[in-house]
XYZ file of C-alpha atoms in Angstrom:
92
model
C -113.008 -108.742 -153.023
C -116.535 -110.047 -153.835
C -116.403 -108.581 -157.334
C -113.511 -110.950 -158.335
C -113.871 -112.975 -161.507
C -112.178 -115.722 -159.494
C -113.811 -117.564 -156.590
C -112.960 -115.940 -153.333
C -112.235 -117.986 -150.280
C -112.535 -115.909 -147.073
C -110.925 -117.049 -143.886
C -112.778 -115.506 -140.850
C -110.151 -115.760 -138.070
C -108.998 -114.129 -134.800
C -105.596 -113.703 -133.359
C -106.649 -115.278 -130.075
C -107.982 -118.372 -131.784
C -106.116 -121.642 -131.397
C -107.791 -123.607 -134.081
C -107.275 -120.546 -136.405
C -103.536 -120.847 -135.860
C -103.717 -124.563 -136.684
C -105.643 -123.772 -139.884
C -103.245 -121.071 -141.076
C -100.677 -123.303 -142.608
C -103.410 -125.283 -144.343
C -104.825 -122.091 -145.929
C -101.309 -121.007 -146.936
C -100.758 -124.409 -148.652
C -104.109 -124.144 -150.434
C -103.367 -120.638 -151.585
C -100.195 -122.039 -153.267
C -102.011 -125.038 -154.625
C -104.862 -122.848 -156.054
C -102.709 -119.971 -157.109
C -104.449 -118.231 -160.040
C -107.627 -120.130 -159.500
C -108.916 -118.652 -156.221
C -108.435 -115.379 -154.331
C -107.791 -115.779 -150.668
C -108.775 -113.143 -148.095
C -108.044 -113.364 -144.388
C -110.371 -111.205 -142.240
C -110.017 -110.881 -138.442
C -113.515 -111.010 -136.946
C -112.415 -108.523 -134.234
C -111.506 -105.951 -136.946
C -114.317 -106.825 -139.288
C -117.206 -107.696 -137.019
C -119.887 -106.188 -139.460
C -118.780 -108.606 -142.178
C -118.822 -111.564 -139.741
C -122.424 -110.561 -138.670
C -123.461 -110.063 -142.326
C -122.306 -113.558 -143.207
C -123.510 -115.371 -140.127
C -120.045 -116.244 -138.773
C -120.827 -117.662 -135.341
C -117.386 -118.965 -134.575
C -113.771 -119.034 -135.900
C -112.255 -120.215 -137.961
C -114.936 -120.059 -140.599
C -114.123 -120.422 -144.294
C -116.714 -119.108 -146.825
C -116.269 -119.573 -150.563
C -117.772 -116.842 -152.665
C -118.547 -117.202 -156.390
C -119.653 -114.216 -158.393
C -120.091 -112.415 -155.166
C -122.360 -114.934 -153.438
C -121.499 -117.374 -150.687
C -121.745 -120.911 -151.992
C -120.076 -123.063 -149.349
C -118.741 -122.701 -145.834
C -116.904 -124.737 -143.337
C -116.411 -123.922 -139.565
C -113.817 -124.978 -137.142
C -110.423 -126.499 -137.917
C -110.574 -128.650 -141.117
C -107.878 -130.686 -142.640
C -106.818 -129.833 -146.207
C -108.618 -132.899 -147.735
C -111.941 -131.878 -146.195
C -111.579 -128.259 -147.555
C -110.793 -129.630 -151.089
C -113.687 -131.988 -151.069
C -116.063 -129.232 -149.921
C -114.789 -126.386 -152.150
C -113.081 -128.187 -155.011
C -116.044 -128.449 -157.352
C -116.196 -124.602 -157.497
C -112.544 -124.267 -158.217
């Protein structure tokens, strides 16, 4: 995932998380809007706790954008589509 030539947007989520469920359709829409420009990965923190710890994920949902394998931007909590675009768009 982190060796991708495209930017990688990782959505750290959990099945029990209400705001994560609210963010799900936003991420789905962005994956369609940015098709071919960004790779999207959804990681459940309960199943991937070591990655959550490695990248300092303290709460869910957390979106982290990786470019060339390095985290370059992050957003935590539910975010509207416009906010995600304004935060990550410069890297796309």
